[in-house]
Amino acid sequence: RLVRRGVRRRPGGVARRGSRPPRLVAPPPARDRFGPRDLLAEAAHGIGARPGRLLLTIVGTVLGIGSLVVTTGLAQTAAGQISRQFDAVAATRVVVEPASARTASGERTIGRIPWDVEDRLGRIAGVELVGALGPVDTGDLEVTAQPVNDPSAQAFAPPAVVAATPGLLAAIDGRVTTGRWFDAGHDARADRVVVLGSRAAQRLGVLRVDRQPAIFIGERPYAVIGVVDGVQRRSDLLDAVFLPVGTARADFRVSGLDQAHVRIAVGAGPVIAEQAPYALEPNTPESVSVQVPPPPPSVQKDVQADVNAIFLALGAVALLVGALGIANVTLLSVRERLGEIGLRRALGARTRDIVAQFLTESGVIGLLGGLVGASLGVMVVVGVSVAKEWTPILDTGAVIAAAALGVVIGLLAGAYPAFRAARIEPIAALRGTAH
């Protein structure tokens, strides 16, 4: 019979207070307890017993973790390349236009671009190149390559005629494919010369200028001195006919320019935005609109966010598939190992020992998937960067965190099967009747 706590039995059969009850079973030695080393050994044995199933189980986790690493790596690498290109092209673009105001009859222009816009804007610090242009109203006059009307000739829409300053071509990143661009001398003398955009030249049949071809605007001949292409900032101008501003003023009474293109040094945008209106219209600076590029960091963040949103969604789906795969395989393992679970419980294994064993197995599976996926992701980022001749950018912390995420996914996926295995009664497990 058990005695009350705190009562010690005397030789004569009388219990003495302060005594401890005798132990019915001696505690097991420390070396016989189920320790972390035994736990890892059991988990390794359970995982390695079926390598084919292990490979199929970690596929989802590998794809998910690999997608996350590829997402972060390619987003950072692409953002760096976009930022570099933005600094070289977009960050150096400024467009100046007359401001417009809304009236009862609609919007109307309230400012103007002066004829000497190149001189005025060229004095501002940070301005490298300036060019301006404006439309030329030719009325009903046709632009043709022959002075007479040929009824049999194929009809096409006439090209637009544009008045341009000498610095426009360089400001809009154009290049001369044949001939030359007009200069300040042509402008000052109002010479009847034109430069054609490449598409306009093809439609007019002017492919070379060494034979001194000419086109006609109405009945006035204009010598073609050049053909341009590669206009990055205004590709629509490839369909246009360019006249010097002086010629357009003399022949067509052009009243003004409607747009100026400025190439600036990187980082000079705020200065240009503040000083350009005063340089062009000192009395009414609000009548001039200056479009400066946004800061490169904001563009880089926007692009990186868009790329992340796409790939992170794919990675999340793959991780969900991987977690479901681990959960299903762990549940199947529990059902296949009912006898083992019952024997261990009968020999004294505690509930937390069973939970720890299956959680360790699922965690190790997740870790393997995380390590393989992170490695493949790094290889993909490096391979794409080499193919595109980019500089790969990878955050080491993000790669390590992605691999650790595999462990978290494994533990979460194995939690339910592990606790379900721990609730199995030993006798039911030995009989094989547990569910």
Coordinates of C-alpha atoms in Angstrom, one line a residue:
R1 CA 0.0 0.0 0.0
L2 CA 1.1 3.5 -0.7
V3 CA 1.6 5.8 2.3
R4 CA 0.8 9.5 2.6
R5 CA 3.3 11.9 1.4
G6 CA 5.6 13.1 4.2
V7 CA 5.1 10.1 6.5
R8 CA 8.1 7.7 7.2
R9 CA 7.2 4.2 8.5
R10 CA 9.0 3.1 11.7
P11 CA 10.3 -0.5 12.2
G12 CA 7.4 -1.3 14.4
G13 CA 5.0 -0.4 11.6
V14 CA 4.4 3.2 12.6
A15 CA 5.1 5.8 9.9
R16 CA 7.3 8.7 10.8
R17 CA 6.6 12.2 9.5
G18 CA 9.1 13.8 7.0
S19 CA 9.9 10.6 5.2
R20 CA 9.7 10.2 1.3
P21 CA 7.6 7.4 -0.2
P22 CA 9.7 4.6 -1.7
R23 CA 10.2 4.5 -5.5
L24 CA 8.5 1.6 -7.1
V25 CA 10.6 1.9 -10.3
A26 CA 14.2 3.2 -10.4
P27 CA 14.7 6.2 -12.8
P28 CA 16.6 5.2 -16.0
P29 CA 20.2 6.3 -16.2
A30 CA 20.9 9.4 -18.2
R31 CA 22.6 7.5 -20.9
D32 CA 19.5 5.4 -21.6
R33 CA 17.2 8.5 -22.1
F34 CA 16.1 9.5 -25.6
G35 CA 18.3 12.4 -26.4
P36 CA 18.9 14.8 -29.3
R37 CA 21.4 12.4 -30.9
D38 CA 18.9 9.6 -30.8
L39 CA 16.2 11.9 -32.2
L40 CA 18.3 12.9 -35.2
A41 CA 19.4 9.3 -35.8
E42 CA 15.7 8.1 -35.8
A43 CA 14.7 11.0 -38.1
A44 CA 17.6 10.3 -40.5
H45 CA 16.6 6.6 -40.6
G46 CA 12.9 7.4 -41.2
I47 CA 13.7 9.9 -44.0
G48 CA 16.4 7.8 -45.7
A49 CA 14.3 4.6 -45.7
R50 CA 12.5 5.7 -48.9
P51 CA 14.8 8.0 -50.9
G52 CA 12.5 8.0 -54.0
R53 CA 9.6 9.4 -51.8
L54 CA 12.0 11.9 -50.3
L55 CA 12.9 13.3 -53.7
L56 CA 9.3 13.6 -54.7
T57 CA 8.4 15.2 -51.4
I58 CA 11.0 18.0 -51.5
V59 CA 10.3 19.0 -55.2
G60 CA 7.6 21.5 -54.1
T61 CA 9.8 23.0 -51.5
V62 CA 12.7 23.2 -53.9
L63 CA 10.6 25.0 -56.5
G64 CA 9.2 27.4 -53.9
I65 CA 12.5 28.3 -52.3
G66 CA 14.2 28.5 -55.6
S67 CA 11.5 30.9 -56.9
L68 CA 12.0 33.1 -53.9
V69 CA 15.8 33.3 -54.4
V70 CA 15.4 33.9 -58.1
T71 CA 12.8 36.6 -57.4
T72 CA 15.0 38.5 -55.0
G73 CA 18.2 38.0 -57.0
L74 CA 16.8 38.9 -60.5
A75 CA 14.8 41.8 -59.0
Q76 CA 17.9 43.3 -57.5
T77 CA 20.0 42.6 -60.5
A78 CA 17.5 43.9 -63.0
A79 CA 16.8 47.0 -60.8
G80 CA 20.5 47.7 -60.8
Q81 CA 20.7 47.4 -64.6
I82 CA 17.5 49.5 -65.1
S83 CA 18.9 52.1 -62.7
R84 CA 22.1 52.3 -64.7
Q85 CA 20.2 52.7 -68.0
F86 CA 17.9 55.2 -66.4
D87 CA 20.9 57.2 -65.3
A88 CA 22.3 57.1 -68.8
V89 CA 19.1 57.9 -70.8
A90 CA 16.0 58.7 -68.8
A91 CA 17.6 60.7 -66.0
T92 CA 19.1 63.1 -68.6
R93 CA 15.9 63.9 -70.4
V94 CA 14.0 67.2 -69.8
V95 CA 11.1 68.4 -72.0
V96 CA 10.0 72.1 -71.9
E97 CA 6.6 73.1 -73.3
P98 CA 4.3 76.1 -73.0
A99 CA 1.9 75.8 -70.1
S100 CA -1.8 75.4 -70.8
A101 CA -4.8 76.7 -69.0
R102 CA -8.3 75.4 -68.9
T103 CA -10.9 77.9 -70.1
A104 CA -14.6 77.7 -71.0
S105 CA -13.8 76.8 -74.5
G106 CA -11.3 74.2 -73.5
E107 CA -7.5 74.2 -72.9
R108 CA -5.4 76.8 -74.5
T109 CA -1.6 77.5 -74.5
I110 CA -0.6 80.5 -72.4
G111 CA 3.1 80.4 -72.9
R112 CA 5.7 80.2 -75.7
I113 CA 9.1 78.9 -76.5
P114 CA 11.4 81.7 -77.7
W115 CA 13.4 81.4 -80.9
D116 CA 16.7 81.7 -78.9
V117 CA 15.8 78.8 -76.6
E118 CA 19.1 77.1 -77.2
D119 CA 21.1 80.1 -76.0
R120 CA 18.8 80.7 -73.0
L121 CA 18.7 77.2 -71.7
G122 CA 22.4 76.6 -72.6
R123 CA 23.5 79.0 -69.9
I124 CA 22.0 76.9 -67.1
A125 CA 24.4 74.8 -65.1
G126 CA 23.9 71.1 -65.9
V127 CA 22.5 71.6 -69.4
E128 CA 24.5 69.7 -72.0
L129 CA 22.4 69.9 -75.2
V130 CA 19.3 71.9 -76.3
G131 CA 17.1 71.6 -79.3
A132 CA 13.6 72.7 -80.1
L133 CA 10.9 72.1 -82.7
G134 CA 7.5 73.3 -83.8
P135 CA 4.9 72.3 -86.4
V136 CA 4.8 73.9 -89.8
D137 CA 1.3 74.5 -91.2
T138 CA 1.7 73.9 -95.0
G139 CA -2.0 74.3 -95.7
D140 CA -3.1 72.4 -98.8
L141 CA 0.4 72.2 -100.1
E142 CA 1.6 68.6 -100.9
V143 CA 5.0 67.3 -100.0
T144 CA 6.3 65.3 -103.0
A145 CA 9.5 64.2 -104.7
Q146 CA 8.4 65.5 -108.2
P147 CA 7.1 68.9 -109.2
V148 CA 4.1 67.6 -111.2
N149 CA 1.2 65.6 -110.1
D150 CA 1.3 62.0 -111.4
P151 CA -2.2 60.4 -111.3
S152 CA -0.7 56.9 -111.6
A153 CA 1.5 57.5 -108.6
Q154 CA 0.6 55.6 -105.4
A155 CA -1.2 57.9 -103.0
F156 CA 0.0 58.1 -99.4
A157 CA -0.4 60.4 -96.4
P158 CA 2.0 63.4 -96.7
P159 CA 4.7 63.5 -94.1
A160 CA 4.6 66.2 -91.4
V161 CA 6.8 69.2 -91.8
V162 CA 8.6 70.3 -88.7
A163 CA 10.7 73.4 -88.0
A164 CA 13.8 72.5 -86.0
T165 CA 16.7 74.2 -84.4
P166 CA 20.3 73.2 -85.2
G167 CA 20.7 71.4 -81.9
L168 CA 17.6 69.3 -82.0
L169 CA 19.2 66.1 -83.6
A170 CA 21.8 65.8 -80.9
A171 CA 19.3 66.6 -78.1
I172 CA 16.9 63.8 -79.1
D173 CA 19.7 61.2 -79.7
G174 CA 19.3 61.0 -83.5
R175 CA 22.0 60.0 -86.0
V176 CA 22.6 60.9 -89.6
T177 CA 22.6 57.9 -91.8
T178 CA 23.5 59.8 -95.0
G179 CA 24.4 63.4 -95.7
R180 CA 24.4 65.9 -92.8
W181 CA 22.1 67.9 -90.4
F182 CA 21.6 71.6 -91.1
D183 CA 23.6 74.1 -89.0
A184 CA 23.2 77.7 -87.7
G185 CA 24.3 79.1 -91.1
H186 CA 21.4 77.4 -92.9
D187 CA 19.1 78.7 -90.2
A188 CA 20.4 82.3 -90.4
R189 CA 20.3 82.5 -94.2
A190 CA 16.9 80.7 -94.4
D191 CA 18.3 78.3 -96.9
R192 CA 15.8 76.1 -98.6
V193 CA 17.2 72.8 -97.4
V194 CA 15.5 69.9 -95.6
V195 CA 16.5 66.8 -93.7
L196 CA 14.2 63.7 -93.9
G197 CA 13.4 61.1 -91.3
S198 CA 14.2 57.6 -92.5
R199 CA 10.6 56.5 -93.0
A200 CA 9.7 59.8 -94.7
A201 CA 12.7 59.3 -97.0
Q202 CA 11.6 55.8 -98.0
R203 CA 8.1 57.0 -98.8
L204 CA 9.4 59.9 -100.9
G205 CA 12.0 57.6 -102.6
V206 CA 15.0 59.5 -101.4
L207 CA 17.6 57.0 -100.3
R208 CA 20.9 58.9 -101.0
V209 CA 21.9 62.6 -101.1
D210 CA 25.1 62.5 -103.2
R211 CA 23.0 63.2 -106.4
Q212 CA 21.5 66.3 -104.8
P213 CA 17.9 65.2 -104.7
A214 CA 15.1 67.7 -103.9
I215 CA 11.6 67.5 -102.6
F216 CA 8.8 69.9 -103.3
I217 CA 6.5 71.5 -100.7
G218 CA 3.8 72.8 -103.1
E219 CA 5.9 74.2 -106.0
R220 CA 8.9 75.3 -103.9
P221 CA 11.9 73.0 -104.2
Y222 CA 14.0 72.1 -101.1
A223 CA 17.4 70.4 -101.4
V224 CA 17.6 67.2 -99.3
I225 CA 20.9 67.4 -97.4
G226 CA 20.5 64.4 -95.1
V227 CA 18.5 61.5 -93.8
V228 CA 18.3 60.7 -90.0
D229 CA 17.4 57.6 -88.0
G230 CA 17.7 56.3 -84.5
V231 CA 15.7 59.0 -82.8
Q232 CA 15.2 57.5 -79.4
R233 CA 13.3 60.2 -77.7
R234 CA 10.8 61.1 -80.5
S235 CA 10.5 58.1 -82.9
D236 CA 7.5 59.7 -84.5
L237 CA 9.9 62.2 -86.1
L238 CA 11.2 59.5 -88.4
D239 CA 8.1 60.3 -90.5
A240 CA 8.8 64.0 -90.7
V241 CA 10.5 66.5 -92.9
F242 CA 12.8 68.9 -91.0
L243 CA 13.2 72.5 -92.0
P244 CA 15.5 75.1 -90.4
V245 CA 13.6 77.5 -88.2
G246 CA 14.7 80.4 -90.3
T247 CA 13.4 78.8 -93.4
A248 CA 10.1 77.9 -91.8
R249 CA 9.7 81.5 -90.6
A250 CA 10.5 83.0 -94.0
D251 CA 8.4 80.6 -96.2
F252 CA 5.5 79.6 -93.9
R253 CA 5.4 82.3 -91.3
V254 CA 5.8 79.9 -88.4
S255 CA 4.8 81.8 -85.2
G256 CA 6.6 79.8 -82.6
L257 CA 8.1 76.6 -81.2
D258 CA 6.0 74.2 -79.1
Q259 CA 8.6 71.9 -77.5
A260 CA 12.2 72.0 -76.4
H261 CA 14.3 68.9 -75.6
V262 CA 17.2 69.2 -73.2
R263 CA 19.9 66.8 -72.3
I264 CA 21.2 67.4 -68.8
A265 CA 23.8 65.9 -66.5
V266 CA 22.6 63.2 -64.1
G267 CA 21.1 64.8 -61.0
A268 CA 20.6 68.3 -62.5
G269 CA 16.9 67.8 -62.9
P270 CA 15.8 69.9 -59.8
V271 CA 18.0 72.8 -60.9
I272 CA 16.7 72.8 -64.4
A273 CA 13.1 72.6 -63.2
E274 CA 13.6 75.7 -61.1
Q275 CA 15.6 77.8 -63.4
A276 CA 14.4 77.0 -66.9
P277 CA 11.0 78.9 -66.6
Y278 CA 12.8 82.0 -65.5
A279 CA 15.4 81.7 -68.3
L280 CA 12.6 81.4 -71.0
E281 CA 9.9 83.7 -69.5
P282 CA 11.4 85.9 -66.7
N283 CA 8.1 87.9 -66.3
T284 CA 5.7 84.9 -66.4
P285 CA 7.7 81.8 -65.4
E286 CA 4.4 79.9 -64.7
S287 CA 3.6 80.0 -68.4
V288 CA 6.4 77.4 -69.1
S289 CA 6.0 73.7 -68.2
V290 CA 9.2 71.8 -67.4
Q291 CA 9.0 68.0 -67.3
V292 CA 12.0 66.6 -65.4
P293 CA 12.7 62.9 -64.7
P294 CA 11.7 61.4 -61.4
P295 CA 14.5 60.4 -59.0
P296 CA 16.2 57.1 -60.0
P297 CA 15.6 55.4 -56.6
S298 CA 11.8 55.7 -57.0
V299 CA 11.9 54.2 -60.5
Q300 CA 14.1 51.4 -59.3
K301 CA 11.8 50.6 -56.3
D302 CA 8.7 50.6 -58.6
V303 CA 10.3 48.2 -61.1
Q304 CA 11.6 46.0 -58.3
A305 CA 8.2 45.9 -56.7
D306 CA 6.5 44.9 -59.9
V307 CA 9.1 42.1 -60.5
N308 CA 8.8 40.9 -56.9
A309 CA 5.0 40.8 -57.1
I310 CA 5.0 38.5 -60.0
F311 CA 7.7 36.0 -58.8
L312 CA 6.6 36.0 -55.2
A313 CA 3.2 34.9 -56.2
L314 CA 4.7 32.0 -58.1
G315 CA 7.0 31.2 -55.2
A316 CA 4.1 31.2 -52.7
V317 CA 2.1 28.8 -54.8
A318 CA 5.1 26.5 -55.1
L319 CA 5.7 26.7 -51.3
L320 CA 2.0 25.8 -50.7
V321 CA 2.4 22.7 -52.9
G322 CA 5.6 21.8 -51.1
A323 CA 4.0 22.1 -47.7
L324 CA 1.0 20.0 -48.7
G325 CA 3.4 17.4 -50.0
I326 CA 5.3 17.2 -46.8
A327 CA 2.1 17.0 -44.8
N328 CA 0.8 14.2 -46.9
V329 CA 4.0 12.2 -46.8
T330 CA 4.3 12.6 -43.0
L331 CA 0.7 11.4 -42.5
L332 CA 1.4 8.4 -44.7
S333 CA 4.6 7.7 -42.7
V334 CA 2.6 7.8 -39.5
R335 CA 0.1 5.2 -40.8
E336 CA 2.9 3.0 -42.1
R337 CA 4.8 3.1 -38.8
L338 CA 1.9 2.4 -36.3
G339 CA 3.7 -0.7 -35.0
E340 CA 6.8 1.3 -34.3
I341 CA 4.9 4.1 -32.6
G342 CA 3.0 1.5 -30.4
L343 CA 6.2 -0.3 -29.5
R344 CA 8.0 2.9 -28.5
R345 CA 5.0 4.1 -26.4
A346 CA 4.9 0.7 -24.7
L347 CA 8.5 0.9 -23.9
G348 CA 8.1 4.3 -22.2
A349 CA 8.3 6.9 -25.0
R350 CA 6.5 10.0 -24.0
T351 CA 4.1 12.0 -26.1
R352 CA 6.6 14.8 -26.7
D353 CA 9.2 12.2 -27.9
I354 CA 6.8 11.1 -30.7
V355 CA 6.0 14.7 -31.6
A356 CA 9.7 15.6 -31.6
Q357 CA 10.5 12.7 -33.9
F358 CA 8.0 13.5 -36.6
L359 CA 8.6 17.2 -36.4
T360 CA 12.3 16.6 -36.8
E361 CA 11.7 14.5 -39.8
S362 CA 9.5 17.1 -41.5
G363 CA 11.9 19.8 -40.5
V364 CA 14.8 18.0 -42.0
I365 CA 12.8 17.4 -45.2
G366 CA 12.1 21.1 -45.4
L367 CA 15.7 22.0 -44.7
L368 CA 16.9 19.8 -47.6
G369 CA 14.3 21.4 -49.9
G370 CA 15.4 24.8 -48.7
L371 CA 19.1 24.2 -49.3
V372 CA 18.6 22.6 -52.7
G373 CA 16.2 25.3 -53.8
A374 CA 18.4 28.2 -52.6
S375 CA 21.4 26.7 -54.4
L376 CA 19.4 26.3 -57.6
G377 CA 18.1 29.8 -57.3
V378 CA 21.6 31.2 -57.0
M379 CA 22.7 29.2 -60.0
V380 CA 19.8 30.6 -62.0
V381 CA 20.5 34.2 -61.1
V382 CA 24.2 33.8 -61.9
G383 CA 23.4 32.0 -65.2
V384 CA 20.9 34.7 -66.4
S385 CA 23.3 37.5 -65.4
V386 CA 26.1 35.8 -67.4
A387 CA 23.9 35.3 -70.4
K388 CA 22.7 39.0 -70.3
E389 CA 26.2 40.3 -69.4
W390 CA 24.9 41.8 -66.2
T391 CA 26.5 42.0 -62.8
P392 CA 24.6 39.5 -60.5
I393 CA 23.4 41.1 -57.3
L394 CA 22.4 38.7 -54.5
D395 CA 21.7 39.4 -50.8
T396 CA 23.4 36.7 -48.8
G397 CA 20.9 37.3 -45.9
A398 CA 18.0 36.7 -48.3
V399 CA 19.5 33.4 -49.5
I400 CA 20.1 32.2 -46.0
A401 CA 16.6 33.3 -44.9
A402 CA 15.1 31.4 -47.9
A403 CA 16.9 28.2 -46.9
A404 CA 15.7 28.7 -43.3
L405 CA 12.2 29.2 -44.6
G406 CA 12.3 25.6 -45.8
V407 CA 12.7 24.5 -42.2
V408 CA 9.7 26.6 -41.1
I409 CA 7.6 25.2 -43.9
G410 CA 8.6 21.7 -42.9
L411 CA 7.7 22.2 -39.3
L412 CA 4.4 23.8 -40.0
A413 CA 3.5 21.0 -42.5
G414 CA 4.5 18.3 -40.1
A415 CA 2.8 19.7 -37.0
Y416 CA -0.6 18.1 -37.5
P417 CA 0.7 14.6 -38.4
A418 CA 3.2 14.7 -35.4
F419 CA 0.5 15.6 -32.9
R420 CA -1.9 13.0 -34.4
A421 CA 0.8 10.3 -34.0
A422 CA 1.4 11.3 -30.4
R423 CA -2.3 10.8 -29.6
I424 CA -2.3 7.2 -30.7
E425 CA -2.7 4.7 -27.8
P426 CA 0.0 2.0 -27.6
I427 CA -2.4 -0.9 -27.7
A428 CA -4.3 0.5 -30.7
A429 CA -1.0 1.1 -32.5
L430 CA 0.2 -2.5 -31.8
R431 CA -3.1 -4.0 -33.0
G432 CA -3.0 -1.7 -36.1
T433 CA -6.5 -0.3 -35.4
A434 CA -5.4 3.3 -34.9
H435 CA -6.8 6.0 -37.2

